[in-house]
mmCIF file with all atom_site columns, C-alpha atoms in Angstrom:
data_model
loop_
_atom_site.group_PDB
_atom_site.id
_atom_site.type_symbol
_atom_site.label_atom_id
_atom_site.label_alt_id
_atom_site.label_comp_id
_atom_site.label_asym_id
_atom_site.label_entity_id
_atom_site.label_seq_id
_atom_site.pdbx_PDB_ins_code
_atom_site.Cartn_x
_atom_site.Cartn_y
_atom_site.Cartn_z
_atom_site.occupancy
_atom_site.B_iso_or_equiv
_atom_site.pdbx_formal_charge
_atom_site.auth_seq_id
_atom_site.auth_comp_id
_atom_site.auth_asym_id
_atom_site.auth_atom_id
_atom_site.pdbx_PDB_model_num
ATOM 1  C CA . MET A 1 1  ? 120.260 178.342 48.932 1.00 0.00 ? 1  MET A CA 1
ATOM 2  C CA . GLY A 1 2  ? 122.665 175.500 49.764 1.00 0.00 ? 2  GLY A CA 1
ATOM 3  C CA . LYS A 1 3  ? 122.137 172.648 52.160 1.00 0.00 ? 3  LYS A CA 1
ATOM 4  C CA . LYS A 1 4  ? 123.122 173.281 55.795 1.00 0.00 ? 4  LYS A CA 1
ATOM 5  C CA . LEU A 1 5  ? 125.604 170.861 57.265 1.00 0.00 ? 5  LEU A CA 1
ATOM 6  C CA . VAL A 1 6  ? 127.514 169.979 60.391 1.00 0.00 ? 6  VAL A CA 1
ATOM 7  C CA . GLY A 1 7  ? 131.177 169.563 59.587 1.00 0.00 ? 7  GLY A CA 1
ATOM 8  C CA . ASN A 1 8  ? 134.149 168.608 61.691 1.00 0.00 ? 8  ASN A CA 1
ATOM 9  C CA . HIS A 1 9  ? 137.919 168.662 61.955 1.00 0.00 ? 9  HIS A CA 1
ATOM 10 C CA . ILE A 1 10 ? 138.215 165.159 63.426 1.00 0.00 ? 10 ILE A CA 1
ATOM 11 C CA . ARG A 1 11 ? 140.627 163.750 60.852 1.00 0.00 ? 11 ARG A CA 1
ATOM 12 C CA . LYS A 1 12 ? 143.027 166.694 61.198 1.00 0.00 ? 12 LYS A CA 1
ATOM 13 C CA . LEU A 1 13 ? 142.787 166.583 65.005 1.00 0.00 ? 13 LEU A CA 1
ATOM 14 C CA . ARG A 1 14 ? 143.538 162.847 65.097 1.00 0.00 ? 14 ARG A CA 1
ATOM 15 C CA . PHE A 1 15 ? 146.716 163.324 63.099 1.00 0.00 ? 15 PHE A CA 1
ATOM 16 C CA . ASN A 1 16 ? 147.759 166.299 65.197 1.00 0.00 ? 16 ASN A CA 1
ATOM 17 C CA . GLN A 1 17 ? 147.398 164.154 68.304 1.00 0.00 ? 17 GLN A CA 1
ATOM 18 C CA . ASP A 1 18 ? 150.193 161.622 67.773 1.00 0.00 ? 18 ASP A CA 1
ATOM 19 C CA . GLU A 1 19 ? 148.469 160.250 64.671 1.00 0.00 ? 19 GLU A CA 1
ATOM 20 C CA . MET A 1 20 ? 145.616 158.761 66.698 1.00 0.00 ? 20 MET A CA 1
ATOM 21 C CA . THR A 1 21 ? 143.851 156.034 64.726 1.00 0.00 ? 21 THR A CA 1
ATOM 22 C CA . GLN A 1 22 ? 140.136 155.970 64.049 1.00 0.00 ? 22 GLN A CA 1
ATOM 23 C CA . GLN A 1 23 ? 139.921 152.890 66.281 1.00 0.00 ? 23 GLN A CA 1
ATOM 24 C CA . GLN A 1 24 ? 141.707 154.637 69.161 1.00 0.00 ? 24 GLN A CA 1
ATOM 25 C CA . LEU A 1 25 ? 139.294 157.570 68.991 1.00 0.00 ? 25 LEU A CA 1
ATOM 26 C CA . ALA A 1 26 ? 136.318 155.220 68.705 1.00 0.00 ? 26 ALA A CA 1
ATOM 27 C CA . ASP A 1 27 ? 137.456 153.322 71.804 1.00 0.00 ? 27 ASP A CA 1
ATOM 28 C CA . LYS A 1 28 ? 137.984 156.580 73.690 1.00 0.00 ? 28 LYS A CA 1
ATOM 29 C CA . VAL A 1 29 ? 134.470 157.875 72.994 1.00 0.00 ? 29 VAL A CA 1
ATOM 30 C CA . GLY A 1 30 ? 132.583 154.557 73.047 1.00 0.00 ? 30 GLY A CA 1
ATOM 31 C CA . VAL A 1 31 ? 131.556 154.085 69.421 1.00 0.00 ? 31 VAL A CA 1
ATOM 32 C CA . THR A 1 32 ? 132.622 151.860 66.528 1.00 0.00 ? 32 THR A CA 1
ATOM 33 C CA . ARG A 1 33 ? 135.389 152.723 64.090 1.00 0.00 ? 33 ARG A CA 1
ATOM 34 C CA . GLN A 1 34 ? 132.722 152.822 61.373 1.00 0.00 ? 34 GLN A CA 1
ATOM 35 C CA . THR A 1 35 ? 131.007 155.683 63.233 1.00 0.00 ? 35 THR A CA 1
ATOM 36 C CA . ILE A 1 36 ? 134.244 157.682 63.195 1.00 0.00 ? 36 ILE A CA 1
ATOM 37 C CA . VAL A 1 37 ? 134.652 156.941 59.468 1.00 0.00 ? 37 VAL A CA 1
ATOM 38 C CA . ALA A 1 38 ? 131.103 158.176 58.780 1.00 0.00 ? 38 ALA A CA 1
ATOM 39 C CA . LEU A 1 39 ? 131.697 161.328 60.839 1.00 0.00 ? 39 LEU A CA 1
ATOM 40 C CA . GLU A 1 40 ? 134.940 162.142 59.041 1.00 0.00 ? 40 GLU A CA 1
ATOM 41 C CA . LYS A 1 41 ? 133.301 161.649 55.629 1.00 0.00 ? 41 LYS A CA 1
ATOM 42 C CA . GLY A 1 42 ? 130.408 163.911 56.614 1.00 0.00 ? 42 GLY A CA 1
ATOM 43 C CA . ASN A 1 43 ? 127.881 161.104 56.212 1.00 0.00 ? 43 ASN A CA 1
ATOM 44 C CA . TYR A 1 44 ? 126.737 161.265 59.830 1.00 0.00 ? 44 TYR A CA 1
ATOM 45 C CA . SER A 1 45 ? 126.003 164.068 62.290 1.00 0.00 ? 45 SER A CA 1
ATOM 46 C CA . PRO A 1 46 ? 126.696 163.024 65.867 1.00 0.00 ? 46 PRO A CA 1
ATOM 47 C CA . SER A 1 47 ? 124.319 163.325 68.758 1.00 0.00 ? 47 SER A CA 1
ATOM 48 C CA . LEU A 1 48 ? 125.062 166.234 71.054 1.00 0.00 ? 48 LEU A CA 1
ATOM 49 C CA . GLU A 1 49 ? 126.378 163.802 73.659 1.00 0.00 ? 49 GLU A CA 1
ATOM 50 C CA . LEU A 1 50 ? 128.781 162.159 71.194 1.00 0.00 ? 50 LEU A CA 1
ATOM 51 C CA . ALA A 1 51 ? 129.930 165.551 69.912 1.00 0.00 ? 51 ALA A CA 1
ATOM 52 C CA . PHE A 1 52 ? 130.832 166.566 73.465 1.00 0.00 ? 52 PHE A CA 1
ATOM 53 C CA . ARG A 1 53 ? 132.620 163.248 74.102 1.00 0.00 ? 53 ARG A CA 1
ATOM 54 C CA . ILE A 1 54 ? 134.701 163.714 70.956 1.00 0.00 ? 54 ILE A CA 1
ATOM 55 C CA . ALA A 1 55 ? 135.563 167.315 71.852 1.00 0.00 ? 55 ALA A CA 1
ATOM 56 C CA . HIS A 1 56 ? 136.518 166.159 75.352 1.00 0.00 ? 56 HIS A CA 1
ATOM 57 C CA . ALA A 1 57 ? 138.746 163.410 73.881 1.00 0.00 ? 57 ALA A CA 1
ATOM 58 C CA . PHE A 1 58 ? 140.735 166.145 72.125 1.00 0.00 ? 58 PHE A CA 1
ATOM 59 C CA . ASP A 1 59 ? 140.523 168.453 75.168 1.00 0.00 ? 59 ASP A CA 1
ATOM 60 C CA . LEU A 1 60 ? 138.996 171.165 72.987 1.00 0.00 ? 60 LEU A CA 1
ATOM 61 C CA . PRO A 1 61 ? 135.795 173.215 73.017 1.00 0.00 ? 61 PRO A CA 1
ATOM 62 C CA . LEU A 1 62 ? 133.008 171.848 70.844 1.00 0.00 ? 62 LEU A CA 1
ATOM 63 C CA . GLU A 1 63 ? 133.363 174.742 68.371 1.00 0.00 ? 63 GLU A CA 1
ATOM 64 C CA . GLN A 1 64 ? 136.965 173.790 67.585 1.00 0.00 ? 64 GLN A CA 1
ATOM 65 C CA . VAL A 1 65 ? 135.975 170.251 66.603 1.00 0.00 ? 65 VAL A CA 1
ATOM 66 C CA . PHE A 1 66 ? 132.595 170.824 64.906 1.00 0.00 ? 66 PHE A CA 1
ATOM 67 C CA . PHE A 1 67 ? 131.200 173.633 62.791 1.00 0.00 ? 67 PHE A CA 1
ATOM 68 C CA . TYR A 1 68 ? 127.865 174.470 61.258 1.00 0.00 ? 68 TYR A CA 1
ATOM 69 C CA . GLY A 1 69 ? 127.885 175.982 57.821 1.00 0.00 ? 69 GLY A CA 1
ATOM 70 C CA . GLU A 1 70 ? 126.425 175.963 54.390 1.00 0.00 ? 70 GLU A CA 1
ATOM 71 C CA . ASN A 1 71 ? 127.391 173.471 51.719 1.00 0.00 ? 71 ASN A CA 1
ATOM 72 C CA . THR A 1 72 ? 127.537 175.402 48.469 1.00 0.00 ? 72 THR A CA 1
ATOM 73 C CA . LYS A 1 73 ? 127.421 172.284 46.261 1.00 0.00 ? 73 LYS A CA 1
#
């Protein structure tokens, strides 16, 4: 059985939204750019509050920004 993970579409969503930078998203949701980098790389799972703030920044439901699945590695 593989490891469960929380993934996201943040990088794709940033580029689809006028090529928003990591810093611009970080400023919008109140975190550092390094936090956004870690999220995009899958090295960090956000708190529920941060996940909602990010989804709100893209004006999307949580499920369209984050997903829960199985890593088959």
